[in-house]
Coordinates of C-alpha atoms in Angstrom, one line a residue:
Chain N
M1 CA 1.5 33.1 -21.4
K2 CA 4.1 33.3 -18.6
E3 CA 5.5 30.0 -17.4
P4 CA 4.5 29.3 -13.8
T5 CA 7.3 29.9 -11.3
S6 CA 9.0 26.8 -10.1
S7 CA 12.3 25.3 -8.9
L8 CA 14.2 23.0 -11.2
I9 CA 12.5 19.9 -9.7
R10 CA 11.2 18.8 -13.1
S11 CA 14.7 18.1 -14.3
V12 CA 15.3 15.6 -11.6
T13 CA 12.0 14.1 -10.5
N14 CA 11.2 10.4 -10.9
L15 CA 7.5 10.8 -10.4
D16 CA 5.0 9.5 -12.9
Y17 CA 3.8 12.1 -15.3
D18 CA 0.1 11.5 -14.5
S19 CA 0.5 12.2 -10.8
I20 CA 2.2 15.5 -11.6
K21 CA -0.3 16.5 -14.2
K22 CA -3.3 15.6 -12.0
R23 CA -2.1 17.9 -9.3
E24 CA -1.2 20.7 -11.8
E25 CA -4.6 20.7 -13.3
A26 CA -6.6 20.4 -10.1
P27 CA -8.1 23.8 -9.1
F28 CA -7.0 24.8 -5.6
E29 CA -9.4 24.2 -2.8
Y30 CA -9.1 24.3 0.9
W31 CA -9.7 20.9 2.4
G32 CA -11.8 22.4 5.2
P33 CA -13.2 25.9 6.0
T34 CA -11.9 28.8 3.9
P35 CA -10.3 31.7 5.7
Y36 CA -13.6 33.6 5.3
E37 CA -15.7 30.7 6.7
A38 CA -13.2 30.3 9.6
R39 CA -13.5 34.0 10.5
K40 CA -17.3 33.8 10.5
A41 CA -17.2 30.8 12.8
A42 CA -15.0 32.6 15.3
V43 CA -17.1 35.8 15.2
A44 CA -20.2 33.8 15.9
K45 CA -18.9 32.5 19.2
K46 CA -19.9 33.9 22.6
K47 CA -16.8 35.4 24.0
G48 CA -17.4 35.5 27.7
L49 CA -15.7 33.2 30.2
H50 CA -18.1 30.3 30.5
D51 CA -17.7 26.9 32.1
K52 CA -16.8 24.7 29.1
R53 CA -16.7 21.4 31.0
T54 CA -18.7 18.6 29.4
T55 CA -18.4 14.9 28.7
L56 CA -16.6 13.4 25.7
K57 CA -19.9 11.9 24.5
E58 CA -21.6 15.3 24.4
A59 CA -18.6 17.1 22.9
V60 CA -18.1 14.6 20.1
A61 CA -21.9 14.3 19.4
K62 CA -22.0 18.1 19.0
Y63 CA -19.0 18.8 16.9
I64 CA -17.9 15.7 15.0
K65 CA -19.9 15.4 11.8
D66 CA -19.4 13.5 8.5
G67 CA -17.2 15.2 6.0
I68 CA -15.3 17.5 8.4
N69 CA -11.6 18.3 8.5
L70 CA -10.3 17.0 11.8
G71 CA -7.1 18.6 13.1
V72 CA -5.3 16.0 15.2
G73 CA -3.0 17.4 18.0
G74 CA 0.1 15.9 19.7
F75 CA 3.2 14.6 18.0
V76 CA 3.7 10.9 17.1
N77 CA 3.4 9.3 20.6
T78 CA 3.4 12.5 22.7
R79 CA 0.2 14.1 24.1
V80 CA -1.9 12.5 21.4
P81 CA -5.7 12.9 21.8
V82 CA -6.5 9.2 22.1
A83 CA -9.5 9.5 24.4
I84 CA -11.2 11.8 21.9
I85 CA -10.4 9.4 19.1
H86 CA -12.0 6.5 20.9
E87 CA -15.2 8.5 21.3
I88 CA -15.2 9.5 17.7
I89 CA -14.9 5.9 16.7
R90 CA -17.7 4.9 19.0
K91 CA -19.9 7.6 17.5
G92 CA -18.8 7.1 13.9
A93 CA -17.8 9.7 11.3
K94 CA -17.5 9.3 7.6
D95 CA -15.5 11.0 4.8
L96 CA -13.1 12.6 7.2
T97 CA -10.2 14.8 6.1
L98 CA -7.4 14.5 8.7
S99 CA -4.9 17.2 9.1
M100 CA -1.8 16.9 11.3
Q101 CA 2.0 17.1 11.3
S102 CA 3.0 13.7 12.7
N103 CA 0.8 11.0 14.3
S104 CA 0.8 7.4 15.2
I105 CA -1.9 5.6 17.2
C106 CA -4.7 8.2 16.8
T107 CA -4.7 8.0 13.0
E108 CA -4.0 4.2 13.0
L109 CA -7.1 3.8 15.3
L110 CA -9.2 5.7 12.8
A111 CA -7.7 3.7 9.9
G112 CA -8.5 0.4 11.7
A113 CA -12.1 1.5 12.3
M114 CA -12.4 2.3 8.6
I115 CA -11.0 -1.1 7.6
L116 CA -13.5 -2.9 9.9
N117 CA -16.6 -0.9 8.9
P118 CA -16.3 2.0 6.3
D119 CA -20.0 2.7 6.7
H120 CA -19.2 3.8 10.3
V121 CA -15.8 5.5 10.1
S122 CA -14.0 6.5 7.0
I123 CA -11.0 8.7 6.0
K124 CA -11.3 10.4 2.7
R125 CA -8.0 12.2 2.6
V126 CA -5.1 13.3 4.8
E127 CA -2.9 16.4 4.8
L128 CA 0.1 15.4 6.7
A129 CA 3.9 15.3 7.2
W130 CA 4.3 11.9 8.8
W131 CA 2.4 8.8 9.9
G132 CA 4.3 6.2 11.8
Y133 CA 5.6 5.0 15.2
E134 CA 9.3 6.1 15.1
V135 CA 11.4 3.5 17.0
I136 CA 8.5 1.0 16.9
G137 CA 8.2 0.9 13.1
I138 CA 6.0 1.9 10.2
A139 CA 2.3 2.3 10.6
P140 CA 0.8 -0.8 9.0
L141 CA -2.7 0.5 8.4
F142 CA -1.4 3.7 6.8
R143 CA 0.7 1.6 4.4
Y144 CA -2.3 -0.6 3.7
L145 CA -4.7 2.2 2.9
V146 CA -2.2 4.2 0.8
T147 CA -0.8 1.3 -1.3
K148 CA -4.3 0.2 -2.0
G149 CA -5.1 3.8 -3.2
M150 CA -7.9 4.1 -0.6
I151 CA -7.1 7.5 0.7
E152 CA -5.9 10.7 -0.9
L153 CA -2.8 12.3 0.5
D154 CA -1.2 15.8 0.5
D155 CA 2.4 15.7 1.7
Y156 CA 4.2 18.5 3.5
T157 CA 7.1 18.7 5.9
N158 CA 6.5 18.9 9.7
Y159 CA 7.3 22.6 9.5
G160 CA 5.1 23.0 6.5
M161 CA 2.0 21.5 8.3
S162 CA 2.9 23.4 11.5
A163 CA 3.2 26.7 9.5
R164 CA -0.1 25.9 7.8
F165 CA -1.8 25.6 11.1
K166 CA 0.0 28.8 12.2
A167 CA -1.4 30.6 9.2
G168 CA -4.8 29.4 10.2
A169 CA -4.3 30.6 13.7
M170 CA -3.2 34.0 12.3
G171 CA -6.4 34.2 10.1
I172 CA -4.4 34.5 6.9
P173 CA -4.8 32.5 3.7
F174 CA -1.2 31.2 3.2
I175 CA 2.3 31.5 4.6
P176 CA 5.7 31.5 2.9
T177 CA 8.1 28.8 4.0
R178 CA 11.7 28.1 3.0
D179 CA 11.0 24.4 2.4
H180 CA 9.2 22.0 0.1
G181 CA 10.7 23.8 -3.0
G182 CA 13.0 21.5 -5.0
S183 CA 11.5 18.4 -3.5
D184 CA 8.8 16.3 -5.1
M185 CA 6.4 17.8 -2.6
E186 CA 6.5 20.9 -4.7
L187 CA 4.9 18.8 -7.5
V188 CA 2.2 17.0 -5.6
N189 CA 1.1 19.2 -2.7
R190 CA -1.2 22.2 -2.8
G191 CA 1.5 24.7 -2.1
K192 CA 2.8 27.0 -4.8
M193 CA 6.2 28.5 -5.8
I194 CA 6.1 32.2 -6.4
E195 CA 8.6 34.9 -7.1
C196 CA 8.8 37.0 -3.9
P197 CA 7.6 40.6 -4.7
F198 CA 10.3 42.0 -2.3
T199 CA 13.4 39.9 -2.9
N200 CA 12.5 38.7 -6.4
E201 CA 13.7 35.3 -5.4
N202 CA 11.6 32.1 -5.3
V203 CA 9.7 31.3 -2.2
Y204 CA 7.2 28.5 -1.5
L205 CA 3.7 29.3 -0.2
V206 CA 1.7 26.8 1.6
P207 CA -2.1 27.2 2.1
A208 CA -3.4 27.9 5.6
C209 CA -5.0 24.9 7.3
Y210 CA -8.3 25.6 9.1
P211 CA -9.7 22.4 10.6
D212 CA -13.5 22.2 11.2
V213 CA -12.6 20.7 14.6
G214 CA -9.3 20.6 16.4
I215 CA -8.7 17.9 19.0
V216 CA -5.9 18.4 21.6
H217 CA -5.0 16.9 24.9
V218 CA -3.3 19.3 27.4
P219 CA -1.7 18.8 30.9
V220 CA -3.9 21.4 32.7
A221 CA -6.6 23.8 32.0
D222 CA -9.1 25.9 34.0
M223 CA -12.8 25.4 33.6
Y224 CA -13.0 28.0 30.9
G225 CA -10.5 26.2 28.7
N226 CA -7.4 28.3 29.3
S227 CA -4.8 25.7 28.7
R228 CA -1.2 25.3 30.0
I229 CA 1.1 22.9 28.2
F230 CA 4.4 21.5 29.6
G231 CA 7.0 19.7 27.6
A232 CA 6.5 19.9 23.8
L233 CA 3.8 22.3 22.6
C234 CA 3.8 20.2 19.4
T235 CA 1.5 22.3 17.2
C236 CA -1.4 22.2 19.6
P237 CA -1.8 26.0 20.2
E238 CA -1.8 26.6 16.5
I239 CA -4.3 23.8 15.8
A240 CA -6.6 24.9 18.5
Q241 CA -6.6 28.5 17.3
A242 CA -6.9 27.6 13.6
A243 CA -9.9 25.3 14.1
N244 CA -13.5 26.5 13.8
H245 CA -14.2 24.4 17.0
C246 CA -11.8 22.9 19.5
I247 CA -12.3 20.0 21.8
V248 CA -9.8 19.9 24.6
T249 CA -9.2 17.0 27.0
T250 CA -7.0 17.7 30.1
E251 CA -5.2 15.7 32.7
Q252 CA -6.4 18.0 35.4
I253 CA -8.6 21.1 35.8
I254 CA -6.8 23.7 37.8
P255 CA -8.2 26.9 39.6
S256 CA -8.6 29.9 37.4
E257 CA -6.7 31.9 40.0
S258 CA -3.6 30.0 38.9
I259 CA -4.1 30.9 35.3
R260 CA -4.5 34.6 36.2
Q261 CA -1.4 34.3 38.4
Y262 CA 0.8 33.2 35.5
P263 CA -1.0 34.3 32.3
N264 CA 2.2 33.9 30.3
L265 CA 1.9 30.2 30.7
T266 CA -1.4 30.0 28.9
E267 CA -0.8 28.5 25.4
I268 CA -4.5 28.1 24.4
P269 CA -6.8 30.9 25.4
Y270 CA -10.4 30.1 26.6
A271 CA -12.0 31.8 23.6
V272 CA -10.9 29.2 21.1
V273 CA -12.0 26.2 23.3
D274 CA -15.5 25.0 22.7
A275 CA -15.6 21.9 24.9
L276 CA -13.4 20.8 27.8
V277 CA -13.2 17.4 29.3
E278 CA -11.2 16.4 32.3
Q279 CA -9.8 13.0 31.2
P280 CA -6.8 11.7 33.2
F281 CA -4.6 9.5 31.0
G282 CA -6.3 11.0 28.0
S283 CA -3.2 10.3 25.8
Y284 CA -2.7 6.8 26.9
P285 CA -0.8 4.8 25.6
G286 CA 0.9 8.0 24.5
A287 CA 2.9 10.1 26.9
C288 CA 2.0 13.3 28.7
Y289 CA 4.9 15.3 30.2
G290 CA 4.6 15.7 33.9
Y291 CA 2.1 12.8 34.2
Y292 CA 3.1 9.6 32.4
W293 CA 5.6 8.2 29.9
F294 CA 4.3 6.2 26.9
D295 CA 3.4 2.5 27.2
M296 CA 5.8 0.7 24.8
P297 CA 4.3 -2.8 25.2
E298 CA 0.8 -1.5 24.5
F299 CA 2.0 0.3 21.3
L300 CA 3.8 -2.9 20.2
Q301 CA 0.8 -5.0 20.8
F302 CA -1.7 -2.8 18.9
R303 CA 0.8 -2.4 16.1
S304 CA 1.4 -6.1 15.8
I305 CA -2.4 -6.7 15.5
C306 CA -2.5 -4.2 12.7
D307 CA 0.6 -5.6 11.0
E308 CA -0.9 -9.0 11.1
F309 CA -4.0 -7.8 9.3
R310 CA -1.8 -6.0 6.7
K311 CA 0.1 -9.2 6.0
T312 CA -2.7 -11.7 6.1
G313 CA -5.9 -9.8 5.4
E314 CA -7.4 -11.5 8.5
K315 CA -9.6 -9.0 10.4
G316 CA -10.4 -11.2 13.4
K317 CA -7.9 -9.9 16.0
L318 CA -8.4 -6.3 14.9
Q319 CA -12.2 -6.7 15.3
E320 CA -11.6 -8.3 18.7
F321 CA -9.5 -5.3 19.8
Y322 CA -12.2 -2.8 18.8
D323 CA -15.1 -4.8 20.2
K324 CA -13.4 -5.2 23.5
Y325 CA -11.6 -1.9 24.0
I326 CA -13.7 0.7 22.1
F327 CA -17.2 -0.5 21.3
G328 CA -17.2 -2.6 24.5
C329 CA -16.5 0.5 26.6
E330 CA -19.0 3.2 27.4
T331 CA -16.2 5.7 28.2
F332 CA -12.4 6.1 28.1
D333 CA -12.4 5.4 31.8
D334 CA -13.9 2.0 31.1
F335 CA -11.0 1.3 28.7
L336 CA -8.4 2.5 31.2
A337 CA -10.0 0.2 33.8
T338 CA -8.9 -2.8 31.7
R339 CA -5.3 -1.8 32.4
P340 CA -3.9 -2.9 35.7
Y341 CA -3.0 -0.3 38.3
K342 CA 0.6 -1.5 38.4
K343 CA 0.9 -0.6 34.7
I344 CA -0.4 2.9 35.4
K345 CA 1.9 3.3 38.3
E346 CA 4.9 2.2 36.2
L347 CA 4.0 4.8 33.5
R348 CA 3.8 7.6 36.1
L349 CA 7.3 6.6 37.3
G350 CA 8.5 6.4 33.7
D351 CA 7.8 10.1 33.4
K352 CA 10.1 10.6 36.4
V353 CA 7.8 13.4 37.6
Q354 CA 8.8 16.2 35.2
P355 CA 8.2 19.5 37.0
I356 CA 5.0 21.3 36.2
I357 CA 3.1 24.3 37.6
T358 CA -0.5 23.5 38.6
T359 CA -1.3 26.0 41.4
Chain P
M1 CA 40.9 -3.3 17.9
P2 CA 37.8 -4.1 19.9
E3 CA 34.8 -5.8 18.2
Y4 CA 32.0 -3.4 17.3
G5 CA 28.7 -3.6 15.4
P6 CA 27.7 -1.8 12.2
F7 CA 25.4 0.6 14.1
E8 CA 28.1 1.4 16.6
M9 CA 30.4 2.4 13.7
I10 CA 27.7 4.6 12.3
A11 CA 27.0 6.3 15.6
Y12 CA 30.7 6.8 16.3
T13 CA 31.3 8.2 12.8
G14 CA 28.3 10.5 13.3
S15 CA 29.8 11.8 16.5
R16 CA 33.2 12.5 14.8
V17 CA 31.5 14.6 12.1
L18 CA 29.8 16.9 14.6
E19 CA 31.8 19.9 15.7
D20 CA 31.7 21.6 19.1
D21 CA 29.9 24.9 19.7
T22 CA 27.1 24.1 17.2
I23 CA 23.5 23.2 17.2
V24 CA 22.3 19.9 15.7
F25 CA 18.7 19.2 14.7
V26 CA 18.4 15.4 15.3
G27 CA 16.1 12.7 14.0
T28 CA 15.1 9.6 16.1
G29 CA 17.7 6.9 16.8
L30 CA 21.3 6.9 15.6
P31 CA 21.5 10.8 15.2
I32 CA 20.6 11.1 18.9
I33 CA 23.1 8.5 20.0
A34 CA 25.9 10.1 17.8
S35 CA 25.1 13.5 19.3
M36 CA 25.1 12.2 22.9
H37 CA 28.5 10.5 22.2
A38 CA 29.9 13.8 20.8
Q39 CA 28.7 15.7 23.9
L40 CA 30.4 13.2 26.1
T41 CA 33.7 13.4 24.2
H42 CA 34.9 16.1 21.9
A43 CA 31.9 18.4 21.7
P44 CA 30.6 19.3 25.2
N45 CA 29.0 22.5 23.9
L46 CA 27.1 20.8 21.1
N47 CA 23.4 21.4 21.7
L48 CA 20.4 19.5 20.3
I49 CA 17.1 20.5 18.8
F50 CA 14.3 18.0 19.0
E51 CA 11.6 18.8 16.6
A52 CA 8.7 18.6 18.9
G53 CA 10.2 21.8 20.3
S54 CA 13.1 21.6 22.6
L55 CA 16.6 23.2 22.6
A56 CA 19.6 22.1 24.6
A57 CA 17.9 19.5 26.8
I58 CA 20.0 17.5 29.3
L59 CA 19.4 13.9 28.4
E60 CA 19.9 12.7 32.0
Q61 CA 16.8 10.4 31.9
G62 CA 18.3 8.4 29.1
M63 CA 18.0 8.4 25.4
P64 CA 14.7 9.7 24.1
L65 CA 13.0 7.0 22.0
S66 CA 11.2 9.6 19.9
V67 CA 11.9 13.2 19.0
G68 CA 8.7 14.0 20.9
D69 CA 9.6 11.9 24.0
T70 CA 9.1 13.7 27.3
R71 CA 12.8 12.9 28.0
A72 CA 13.8 15.1 25.1
F73 CA 12.6 18.1 27.1
R74 CA 14.3 17.4 30.4
K75 CA 16.1 20.6 31.7
A76 CA 15.9 22.2 28.2
V77 CA 16.6 25.9 28.0
F78 CA 13.8 26.5 25.6
A79 CA 10.7 24.4 25.2
K80 CA 8.1 25.4 22.5
G81 CA 6.6 23.5 19.7
L82 CA 7.5 22.6 16.1
C83 CA 7.0 26.2 14.9
G84 CA 9.5 27.4 17.5
V85 CA 12.4 25.2 16.6
F86 CA 11.8 25.2 12.8
E87 CA 11.6 29.0 12.9
L88 CA 15.0 29.1 14.6
T89 CA 16.2 26.7 11.9
Q90 CA 14.8 28.7 9.1
R91 CA 16.5 31.8 10.6
G92 CA 19.9 30.1 10.5
Y93 CA 20.5 28.7 14.0
S94 CA 20.7 25.0 13.2
D95 CA 24.1 24.0 11.9
Y96 CA 23.4 20.4 11.2
A97 CA 20.4 18.4 10.0
F98 CA 20.9 14.8 11.0
I99 CA 18.4 12.6 9.0
G100 CA 17.9 9.1 7.7
G101 CA 16.1 7.9 4.6
A102 CA 15.3 5.0 2.3
Q103 CA 17.1 6.1 -0.9
I104 CA 19.8 8.6 -1.8
D105 CA 21.2 9.7 -5.2
M106 CA 24.6 11.1 -6.2
Y107 CA 23.5 14.7 -5.5
G108 CA 22.4 13.8 -2.0
N109 CA 18.6 14.0 -2.6
V110 CA 16.9 11.7 -0.1
G111 CA 13.7 9.8 -0.5
S112 CA 11.5 8.7 2.5
T113 CA 8.0 9.0 1.1
I114 CA 7.4 6.2 -1.5
E115 CA 9.2 3.3 -3.3
G116 CA 7.9 2.2 -6.7
G117 CA 4.5 2.7 -8.2
T118 CA 2.8 6.1 -8.4
Y119 CA 2.4 8.8 -5.9
S120 CA -1.3 8.0 -5.4
A121 CA -0.8 4.2 -5.4
P122 CA 2.8 3.5 -4.5
N123 CA 4.3 -0.1 -4.1
V124 CA 5.6 0.9 -0.7
R125 CA 4.6 3.9 1.3
F126 CA 6.9 5.2 4.1
P127 CA 5.8 7.5 6.9
G128 CA 6.6 10.7 4.9
S129 CA 8.8 13.7 5.3
G130 CA 8.3 14.4 8.9
G131 CA 10.9 16.9 9.8
A132 CA 13.5 15.7 7.3
G133 CA 12.4 17.8 4.3
A134 CA 12.5 21.0 6.3
M135 CA 15.7 20.1 8.1
A136 CA 17.5 19.3 4.8
A137 CA 16.2 22.6 3.4
N138 CA 17.1 24.9 6.2
C139 CA 19.7 23.5 8.5
E140 CA 23.1 24.7 7.3
K141 CA 24.6 21.3 6.5
T142 CA 22.8 18.0 6.0
I143 CA 24.2 14.7 7.4
A144 CA 22.4 11.6 6.3
I145 CA 22.6 8.1 7.7
M146 CA 22.0 5.4 5.1
A147 CA 22.3 1.6 4.7
L148 CA 25.0 1.0 2.1
E149 CA 23.1 -1.0 -0.5
K150 CA 22.7 -0.7 -4.3
R151 CA 18.9 -0.3 -4.1
R152 CA 19.3 2.6 -1.6
F153 CA 22.3 4.4 -3.3
T154 CA 20.3 4.7 -6.4
Q155 CA 20.5 6.6 -9.8
K156 CA 17.1 8.2 -9.2
V157 CA 15.2 8.6 -5.9
D158 CA 11.6 7.6 -6.3
F159 CA 10.3 10.6 -4.4
I160 CA 12.6 13.4 -3.4
T161 CA 11.5 14.1 0.1
S162 CA 14.6 15.9 1.4
I163 CA 16.3 18.3 -1.0
G164 CA 20.0 17.8 -1.8
F165 CA 21.7 19.4 -4.8
G166 CA 18.8 18.4 -7.0
D167 CA 20.1 17.8 -10.6
G168 CA 23.5 19.2 -9.6
S169 CA 23.0 22.6 -11.2
P170 CA 24.8 25.4 -9.3
D171 CA 21.6 27.3 -8.6
Y172 CA 19.3 24.4 -7.8
R173 CA 18.9 25.2 -4.2
K174 CA 18.6 28.9 -4.7
K175 CA 15.7 28.4 -7.2
A176 CA 14.1 26.0 -4.8
G177 CA 13.9 28.9 -2.2
V178 CA 15.7 27.0 0.5
M179 CA 18.4 28.5 2.8
G180 CA 20.8 25.8 3.9
S181 CA 24.0 25.0 2.0
G182 CA 22.9 21.4 1.5
P183 CA 24.4 17.8 1.7
Y184 CA 27.5 17.6 3.8
R185 CA 28.2 14.0 4.9
V186 CA 26.6 10.6 4.2
I187 CA 27.4 8.0 6.9
T188 CA 27.2 4.2 6.5
N189 CA 28.9 1.5 8.5
Q190 CA 31.5 0.9 5.8
A191 CA 32.1 4.3 4.2
L192 CA 31.9 8.0 4.9
F193 CA 30.9 10.2 1.9
G194 CA 31.1 14.0 1.3
F195 CA 30.3 16.1 -1.7
D196 CA 32.6 17.6 -4.4
E197 CA 32.4 21.3 -4.2
K198 CA 32.6 21.8 -7.9
T199 CA 30.2 19.1 -9.3
R200 CA 28.1 18.7 -6.1
R201 CA 28.4 14.9 -6.6
M202 CA 28.9 12.4 -3.8
M203 CA 32.5 11.6 -3.1
L204 CA 34.0 8.8 -1.1
L205 CA 36.1 10.3 1.7
E206 CA 36.8 7.3 4.0
V207 CA 36.5 3.5 3.9
I208 CA 36.4 1.0 6.7
P209 CA 39.8 -0.8 7.2
G210 CA 40.0 -3.9 5.1
K211 CA 37.8 -2.5 2.3
T212 CA 38.7 -0.6 -0.9
A213 CA 37.1 2.1 -2.9
K214 CA 36.2 -0.6 -5.4
D215 CA 34.3 -2.6 -2.8
I216 CA 32.3 0.5 -1.9
Q217 CA 31.6 1.3 -5.6
E218 CA 30.1 -2.1 -6.0
L219 CA 27.5 -1.3 -3.4
V220 CA 26.4 2.0 -5.1
S221 CA 24.3 2.3 -8.3
F222 CA 25.9 5.5 -9.5
E223 CA 29.5 6.4 -10.1
L224 CA 31.2 7.7 -7.0
L225 CA 33.9 10.3 -7.0
I226 CA 36.9 9.2 -5.0
S227 CA 38.7 11.7 -2.8
P228 CA 42.3 12.1 -3.8
D229 CA 43.0 12.1 -0.1
L230 CA 41.0 8.8 0.6
K231 CA 41.4 7.8 4.3
E232 CA 40.6 4.8 6.5
M233 CA 37.6 5.3 8.8
K234 CA 38.6 5.7 12.4
E235 CA 37.3 2.9 14.5
P236 CA 35.7 3.3 18.0
S237 CA 38.0 2.6 20.9
E238 CA 37.0 0.5 24.0
A239 CA 36.2 3.8 25.8
D240 CA 34.0 5.0 22.9
L241 CA 32.1 1.6 22.8
K242 CA 31.6 1.8 26.6
L243 CA 30.1 5.2 26.2
L244 CA 27.8 4.1 23.4
R245 CA 26.7 0.9 25.1
E246 CA 26.4 2.1 28.6
E247 CA 25.6 5.8 28.4
C248 CA 24.0 6.4 25.1
D249 CA 21.8 3.4 24.2
P250 CA 22.0 1.0 27.2
D251 CA 18.9 -0.9 26.2
G252 CA 20.3 -1.4 22.7
Y253 CA 17.2 0.0 20.9
F254 CA 19.3 1.1 17.9
L255 CA 22.9 -0.2 18.4
K256 CA 22.0 -3.8 18.8
R257 CA 19.7 -4.1 15.8
K258 CA 20.6 -6.7 13.2
V259 CA 21.4 -5.6 9.7
K260 CA 18.8 -6.9 7.3

């Protein structure tokens, strides 16, 4: 039998033999819809322009189910879909697979909910590139869950995850990339080294990622869901188009005439959006270009509550945070109402009014 | 010479390493500060890629605190997403990857995923590759900032997150399917390292004034090659420190940190 194609990683890896063998022997499976299932889901949708506006409660109740692959948009602290995450935690969802490139507070919030009550929210596995807070520090709950062996991981690079969503958005089963090969990710993730049929050189294939539900927050959209993004696109257009269903929150609904005036500015077309919710400050405490900068003290405070739990095992303060700010709130607006106007004003000024086009 | 802190030395050395008329793909923190300093001094036409998707932003709102910070998109010439800038990189338009990590070995392989234990139940779990693995693969040259400690300059990296020269074989990177030429410089506050062309092993190029090659070797777990042309590291001038402290990181997010 022909040896499988690979780099020379085995001659240098320090990974334990069992981890490598486990991955080698596991048959490949998509951790969400297959390309065929994803195609069926898209075909089944009504393609007319319809008013997609709804509430977060309705959108989450309709699309978020146990066992789904949830594609989380944004990037670390930027344009992260925090309002949707709050609603998912209120509703509850078990055995989630999370897919993302890099995230911080959204996935920490889900992890905290799992630690407090795994019968209400639980994460089964995560396909990711990065989970942390950058300048603020490591993500304590991620470290807790992983070192305790409580969640399964599949590690890629930020490009790898982005390319996987892109492959999903393109409707293809995999995409070749020039990274992962020669690193330990080659041994443990679900990608595969092959010999390119055209160059006869090694090239690394990563499987497409099709989330069941993509969640993204955008600066502006019209009522049909056509979305315009300013600042970093992150991987939001790809996640939205790869997902079987997509929930979009937006800072502001703008007239459809504006969308038709500048169609080049549309990053997510209406057809892939299933539910649209106007939710100002929907990324708070994250940042949204053109609207507000991120709230550093809020990040620090939530992170310190989580870190205290990681170090002491005491759940009291964590429970208090969730009881007060998530379960104690009917809507995300109720949560925002707990933050003083002065703070909101400061964050608006912190963005320094980056220029955006809304008309 | 003026007094300076260890992170100021790292940022200044990072700046020295970057050439003008190039594109640098930066990670959070010191790489941003080093690049800003280079732009303000010898490399006015050095342009930055931030991985959330911007090229050649003007950092007039201050240092971005994150590579996805809205400030990192101010007056950019191109603002897309991760796919946009990583595709540019894969195509060959990023000259430097500027990364950090928890561990590095003599062939410049960098770990930032786990420390100790097994992959599924590690003793310590770090955030993961993020952009680093892709940057080290496909930017042309990789610059890494590391803390100079024995446990970090290690014989074997627990998890190779960012590819270096692998096991040192001449065709390691080719067989890995990556495009960049690989490790170029490793920057610490007491020493600057490069890589020997023939053996691809880490080589001491410069040491901080007052230290010797032997002092540096004692902080490294593997055997270092010593450049036959070993130099003293250049120290930042008053003017450099003023730029770093007042223009690049006025709030001291990175420069004023204490060494653990």
